């Protein structure tokens, strides 16, 4: 299992702009298999828990308020070397600096509202997957 899954979220602005469909199509096009998925909304407390690793960063308040501001789509994606492959596929954190054709370049709005989340390590991919999904919800 280790090394073949990553956790993504389609962030509130991308959902509001109607980009769920295009982003899921792009995820499929990249060869990522959806093994769990839900449309949900995080409370501020849940967003603070999800992003706990960033709690000392200056943007923690802005980030957690934004991520709890509207519905999101959370999904577990499977592919060889999923964490690194997906981070390359979504592009740099700032959509303005993301490579052409990447998900953040195509669907991101700005540095904070950058369309999607992607796990940064295999360990965090597993922690984040269990944050959203039980065994019964993973296929
Ligand atoms: P990534 O999502 O590329 O792994 P980070 O883990 O560094 O980036 O940051 C988590 C999220 O916090 C980013 O995706 C973005 O939404 C937000 N963020 C990062 N840096 C800033 C910043 N300087 N100002 C506002 N929001 C930021
Ligand atoms: Mg990160």
PDB file of C-alpha atoms and ligand atoms in Angstrom:
ATOM      1  CA  UNK A   1       0.000   0.000   0.000  1.00  0.00           C
ATOM      2  CA  UNK A   2       2.674   2.527   1.011  1.00  0.00           C
ATOM      3  CA  UNK A   3       3.609   4.729  -1.912  1.00  0.00           C
ATOM      4  CA  UNK A   4       0.515   4.251  -4.032  1.00  0.00           C
ATOM      5  CA  UNK A   5      -2.073   6.620  -2.578  1.00  0.00           C
ATOM      6  CA  UNK A   6      -2.483  10.357  -2.070  1.00  0.00           C
ATOM      7  CA  UNK A   7      -5.270  12.513  -0.646  1.00  0.00           C
ATOM      8  CA  UNK A   8      -6.692  15.391  -2.638  1.00  0.00           C
ATOM      9  CA  UNK A   9      -9.306  18.022  -1.881  1.00  0.00           C
ATOM     10  CA  UNK A  10     -11.022  20.256  -4.428  1.00  0.00           C
ATOM     11  CA  UNK A  11     -11.011  23.523  -2.478  1.00  0.00           C
ATOM     12  CA  UNK A  12     -14.058  25.792  -1.906  1.00  0.00           C
ATOM     13  CA  UNK A  13     -13.354  28.375  -4.631  1.00  0.00           C
ATOM     14  CA  UNK A  14     -12.875  25.698  -7.294  1.00  0.00           C
ATOM     15  CA  UNK A  15     -16.141  24.053  -6.189  1.00  0.00           C
ATOM     16  CA  UNK A  16     -17.965  27.443  -6.360  1.00  0.00           C
ATOM     17  CA  UNK A  17     -16.590  28.105  -9.833  1.00  0.00           C
ATOM     18  CA  UNK A  18     -18.024  24.821 -11.127  1.00  0.00           C
ATOM     19  CA  UNK A  19     -14.672  23.057 -11.530  1.00  0.00           C
ATOM     20  CA  UNK A  20     -15.515  19.728  -9.799  1.00  0.00           C
ATOM     21  CA  UNK A  21     -16.255  18.023 -13.127  1.00  0.00           C
ATOM     22  CA  UNK A  22     -13.260  19.387 -15.059  1.00  0.00           C
ATOM     23  CA  UNK A  23     -10.863  18.616 -12.188  1.00  0.00           C
ATOM     24  CA  UNK A  24     -12.146  15.034 -11.799  1.00  0.00           C
ATOM     25  CA  UNK A  25     -11.799  14.565 -15.564  1.00  0.00           C
ATOM     26  CA  UNK A  26      -8.225  15.860 -15.397  1.00  0.00           C
ATOM     27  CA  UNK A  27      -7.455  13.523 -12.464  1.00  0.00           C
ATOM     28  CA  UNK A  28      -8.709  10.551 -14.529  1.00  0.00           C
ATOM     29  CA  UNK A  29      -6.741  11.748 -17.571  1.00  0.00           C
ATOM     30  CA  UNK A  30      -3.588  11.707 -15.431  1.00  0.00           C
ATOM     31  CA  UNK A  31      -4.063   8.016 -14.683  1.00  0.00           C
ATOM     32  CA  UNK A  32      -5.096   8.476 -11.048  1.00  0.00           C
ATOM     33  CA  UNK A  33      -7.754   6.027  -9.878  1.00  0.00           C
ATOM     34  CA  UNK A  34     -10.347   7.314  -7.390  1.00  0.00           C
ATOM     35  CA  UNK A  35     -10.571   4.781  -4.535  1.00  0.00           C
ATOM     36  CA  UNK A  36     -12.643   6.963  -2.141  1.00  0.00           C
ATOM     37  CA  UNK A  37     -14.533  10.228  -2.600  1.00  0.00           C
ATOM     38  CA  UNK A  38     -16.987  12.543  -0.803  1.00  0.00           C
ATOM     39  CA  UNK A  39     -18.614  15.971  -1.150  1.00  0.00           C
ATOM     40  CA  UNK A  40     -18.555  17.564   2.287  1.00  0.00           C
ATOM     41  CA  UNK A  41     -17.818  20.706   4.267  1.00  0.00           C
ATOM     42  CA  UNK A  42     -15.216  21.074   7.014  1.00  0.00           C
ATOM     43  CA  UNK A  43     -15.992  22.946  10.230  1.00  0.00           C
ATOM     44  CA  UNK A  44     -13.318  25.463  11.275  1.00  0.00           C
ATOM     45  CA  UNK A  45     -12.202  22.991  13.973  1.00  0.00           C
ATOM     46  CA  UNK A  46     -11.859  20.174  11.411  1.00  0.00           C
ATOM     47  CA  UNK A  47      -9.873  22.416   9.047  1.00  0.00           C
ATOM     48  CA  UNK A  48      -7.600  23.396  11.949  1.00  0.00           C
ATOM     49  CA  UNK A  49      -7.048  19.711  12.715  1.00  0.00           C
ATOM     50  CA  UNK A  50      -6.365  18.799   9.080  1.00  0.00           C
ATOM     51  CA  UNK A  51      -3.782  21.595   8.728  1.00  0.00           C
ATOM     52  CA  UNK A  52      -2.304  21.232  12.233  1.00  0.00           C
ATOM     53  CA  UNK A  53       1.210  20.842  10.756  1.00  0.00           C
ATOM     54  CA  UNK A  54       0.935  24.446   9.529  1.00  0.00           C
ATOM     55  CA  UNK A  55      -0.298  25.972  12.796  1.00  0.00           C
ATOM     56  CA  UNK A  56       2.838  28.071  13.294  1.00  0.00           C
ATOM     57  CA  UNK A  57       2.681  29.470   9.747  1.00  0.00           C
ATOM     58  CA  UNK A  58       1.419  33.047   9.273  1.00  0.00           C
ATOM     59  CA  UNK A  59      -1.292  31.911   6.845  1.00  0.00           C
ATOM     60  CA  UNK A  60      -2.808  29.240   9.159  1.00  0.00           C
ATOM     61  CA  UNK A  61      -5.815  31.397  10.159  1.00  0.00           C
ATOM     62  CA  UNK A  62      -6.551  32.481   6.585  1.00  0.00           C
ATOM     63  CA  UNK A  63      -6.101  28.919   5.290  1.00  0.00           C
ATOM     64  CA  UNK A  64      -8.367  27.233   7.843  1.00  0.00           C
ATOM     65  CA  UNK A  65     -11.087  29.899   7.486  1.00  0.00           C
ATOM     66  CA  UNK A  66     -10.968  29.520   3.714  1.00  0.00           C
ATOM     67  CA  UNK A  67     -11.035  25.710   3.806  1.00  0.00           C
ATOM     68  CA  UNK A  68     -14.126  25.776   6.055  1.00  0.00           C
ATOM     69  CA  UNK A  69     -15.888  28.503   4.021  1.00  0.00           C
ATOM     70  CA  UNK A  70     -17.785  26.174   1.690  1.00  0.00           C
ATOM     71  CA  UNK A  71     -18.116  22.606   0.444  1.00  0.00           C
ATOM     72  CA  UNK A  72     -15.147  20.642  -0.824  1.00  0.00           C
ATOM     73  CA  UNK A  73     -14.577  17.312  -2.544  1.00  0.00           C
ATOM     74  CA  UNK A  74     -12.149  14.964  -0.776  1.00  0.00           C
ATOM     75  CA  UNK A  75     -10.775  11.922  -2.574  1.00  0.00           C
ATOM     76  CA  UNK A  76      -8.131   9.237  -2.220  1.00  0.00           C
ATOM     77  CA  UNK A  77      -6.234   8.677  -5.459  1.00  0.00           C
ATOM     78  CA  UNK A  78      -4.215   5.595  -6.355  1.00  0.00           C
ATOM     79  CA  UNK A  79      -1.283   5.450  -8.742  1.00  0.00           C
ATOM     80  CA  UNK A  80       2.349   4.261  -8.580  1.00  0.00           C
ATOM     81  CA  UNK A  81       4.317   6.853  -6.619  1.00  0.00           C
ATOM     82  CA  UNK A  82       1.013   8.727  -6.094  1.00  0.00           C
ATOM     83  CA  UNK A  83       2.233  11.511  -3.759  1.00  0.00           C
ATOM     84  CA  UNK A  84       5.041  12.747  -6.006  1.00  0.00           C
ATOM     85  CA  UNK A  85       3.155  12.064  -9.252  1.00  0.00           C
ATOM     86  CA  UNK A  86       0.124  14.052  -8.093  1.00  0.00           C
ATOM     87  CA  UNK A  87       2.180  16.975  -6.764  1.00  0.00           C
ATOM     88  CA  UNK A  88       3.845  17.234 -10.169  1.00  0.00           C
ATOM     89  CA  UNK A  89       0.444  16.964 -11.862  1.00  0.00           C
ATOM     90  CA  UNK A  90      -1.165  19.762  -9.797  1.00  0.00           C
ATOM     91  CA  UNK A  91       1.805  22.153 -10.098  1.00  0.00           C
ATOM     92  CA  UNK A  92       3.378  24.687  -7.745  1.00  0.00           C
ATOM     93  CA  UNK A  93       1.475  26.039  -4.708  1.00  0.00           C
ATOM     94  CA  UNK A  94       1.037  29.433  -6.406  1.00  0.00           C
ATOM     95  CA  UNK A  95      -1.105  28.956  -9.547  1.00  0.00           C
ATOM     96  CA  UNK A  96       0.746  31.871 -11.183  1.00  0.00           C
ATOM     97  CA  UNK A  97       3.973  29.836 -10.901  1.00  0.00           C
ATOM     98  CA  UNK A  98       2.459  26.423 -11.694  1.00  0.00           C
ATOM     99  CA  UNK A  99       3.559  24.827 -14.971  1.00  0.00           C
ATOM    100  CA  UNK A 100       1.237  25.188 -17.935  1.00  0.00           C
ATOM    101  CA  UNK A 101      -1.471  22.530 -18.093  1.00  0.00           C
ATOM    102  CA  UNK A 102      -1.281  21.600 -14.408  1.00  0.00           C
ATOM    103  CA  UNK A 103      -4.483  21.554 -12.321  1.00  0.00           C
ATOM    104  CA  UNK A 104      -3.498  24.618 -10.283  1.00  0.00           C
ATOM    105  CA  UNK A 105      -2.488  26.571 -13.415  1.00  0.00           C
ATOM    106  CA  UNK A 106      -5.796  25.694 -15.083  1.00  0.00           C
ATOM    107  CA  UNK A 107      -8.207  26.012 -12.147  1.00  0.00           C
ATOM    108  CA  UNK A 108      -6.445  27.941  -9.365  1.00  0.00           C
ATOM    109  CA  UNK A 109      -7.423  31.505  -8.412  1.00  0.00           C
ATOM    110  CA  UNK A 110      -4.508  32.669  -6.239  1.00  0.00           C
ATOM    111  CA  UNK A 111      -1.881  31.371  -3.767  1.00  0.00           C
ATOM    112  CA  UNK A 112      -4.414  30.474  -1.069  1.00  0.00           C
ATOM    113  CA  UNK A 113      -7.276  29.493  -3.349  1.00  0.00           C
ATOM    114  CA  UNK A 114      -5.191  27.159  -5.471  1.00  0.00           C
ATOM    115  CA  UNK A 115      -7.910  24.702  -6.580  1.00  0.00           C
ATOM    116  CA  UNK A 116      -6.616  21.503  -4.966  1.00  0.00           C
ATOM    117  CA  UNK A 117      -4.706  19.947  -2.088  1.00  0.00           C
ATOM    118  CA  UNK A 118      -2.207  17.121  -2.555  1.00  0.00           C
ATOM    119  CA  UNK A 119      -0.504  15.176   0.267  1.00  0.00           C
ATOM    120  CA  UNK A 120       3.197  15.886   0.738  1.00  0.00           C
ATOM    121  CA  UNK A 121       4.407  12.442   1.942  1.00  0.00           C
ATOM    122  CA  UNK A 122       3.253   8.812   2.070  1.00  0.00           C
ATOM    123  CA  UNK A 123       2.829   9.112   5.831  1.00  0.00           C
ATOM    124  CA  UNK A 124       0.615  12.203   5.510  1.00  0.00           C
ATOM    125  CA  UNK A 125      -1.328  10.600   2.636  1.00  0.00           C
ATOM    126  CA  UNK A 126      -2.372   7.829   5.018  1.00  0.00           C
ATOM    127  CA  UNK A 127      -3.113  10.161   7.935  1.00  0.00           C
ATOM    128  CA  UNK A 128      -5.181  12.450   5.660  1.00  0.00           C
ATOM    129  CA  UNK A 129      -7.022   9.516   4.060  1.00  0.00           C
ATOM    130  CA  UNK A 130      -8.108   8.248   7.481  1.00  0.00           C
ATOM    131  CA  UNK A 131      -9.136  11.785   8.433  1.00  0.00           C
ATOM    132  CA  UNK A 132     -11.867  11.619   5.759  1.00  0.00           C
ATOM    133  CA  UNK A 133     -12.567   7.947   5.098  1.00  0.00           C
ATOM    134  CA  UNK A 134     -13.230   4.751   7.042  1.00  0.00           C
ATOM    135  CA  UNK A 135     -12.278   1.312   5.660  1.00  0.00           C
ATOM    136  CA  UNK A 136     -15.910   0.901   4.507  1.00  0.00           C
ATOM    137  CA  UNK A 137     -15.577   3.964   2.273  1.00  0.00           C
ATOM    138  CA  UNK A 138     -12.359   2.886   0.498  1.00  0.00           C
ATOM    139  CA  UNK A 139     -12.424   0.674  -2.579  1.00  0.00           C
TER     140      UNK A 139
HETATM  141  P1  LIG B   1       0.980  22.822  -0.850  1.00  0.00           P
HETATM  142  O1  LIG B   1      -0.541  22.827  -0.825  1.00  0.00           O
HETATM  143  O2  LIG B   1       1.507  23.100  -2.216  1.00  0.00           O
HETATM  144  O3  LIG B   1       1.560  21.590  -0.218  1.00  0.00           O
HETATM  145  P2  LIG B   1       1.682  24.209   1.600  1.00  0.00           P
HETATM  146  O4  LIG B   1       1.566  22.889   2.267  1.00  0.00           O
HETATM  147  O5  LIG B   1       2.942  24.998   1.804  1.00  0.00           O
HETATM  148  O6  LIG B   1       1.439  24.082   0.028  1.00  0.00           O
HETATM  149  O7  LIG B   1       0.492  25.149   2.082  1.00  0.00           O
HETATM  150  C1  LIG B   1      -0.809  24.614   2.294  1.00  0.00           C
HETATM  151  C2  LIG B   1      -1.827  25.532   1.664  1.00  0.00           C
HETATM  152  O8  LIG B   1      -1.814  26.789   2.356  1.00  0.00           O
HETATM  153  C3  LIG B   1      -1.575  25.921   0.212  1.00  0.00           C
HETATM  154  O9  LIG B   1      -2.055  24.947  -0.696  1.00  0.00           O
HETATM  155  C4  LIG B   1      -2.318  27.225   0.084  1.00  0.00           C
HETATM  156  O10 LIG B   1      -3.742  27.007  -0.062  1.00  0.00           O
HETATM  157  C5  LIG B   1      -2.089  27.843   1.443  1.00  0.00           C
HETATM  158  N1  LIG B   1      -0.933  28.751   1.448  1.00  0.00           N
HETATM  159  C6  LIG B   1       0.372  28.427   1.344  1.00  0.00           C
HETATM  160  N2  LIG B   1       1.180  29.500   1.407  1.00  0.00           N
HETATM  161  C7  LIG B   1       0.352  30.562   1.595  1.00  0.00           C
HETATM  162  C8  LIG B   1       0.560  31.974   1.747  1.00  0.00           C
HETATM  163  N3  LIG B   1       1.782  32.490   1.740  1.00  0.00           N
HETATM  164  N4  LIG B   1      -0.544  32.751   1.900  1.00  0.00           N
HETATM  165  C9  LIG B   1      -1.789  32.234   1.917  1.00  0.00           C
HETATM  166  N5  LIG B   1      -2.058  30.895   1.781  1.00  0.00           N
HETATM  167  C10 LIG B   1      -1.011  30.082   1.606  1.00  0.00           C
HETATM  168 MG1  LIG B   2       1.319  20.894   1.751  1.00  0.00          MG
END
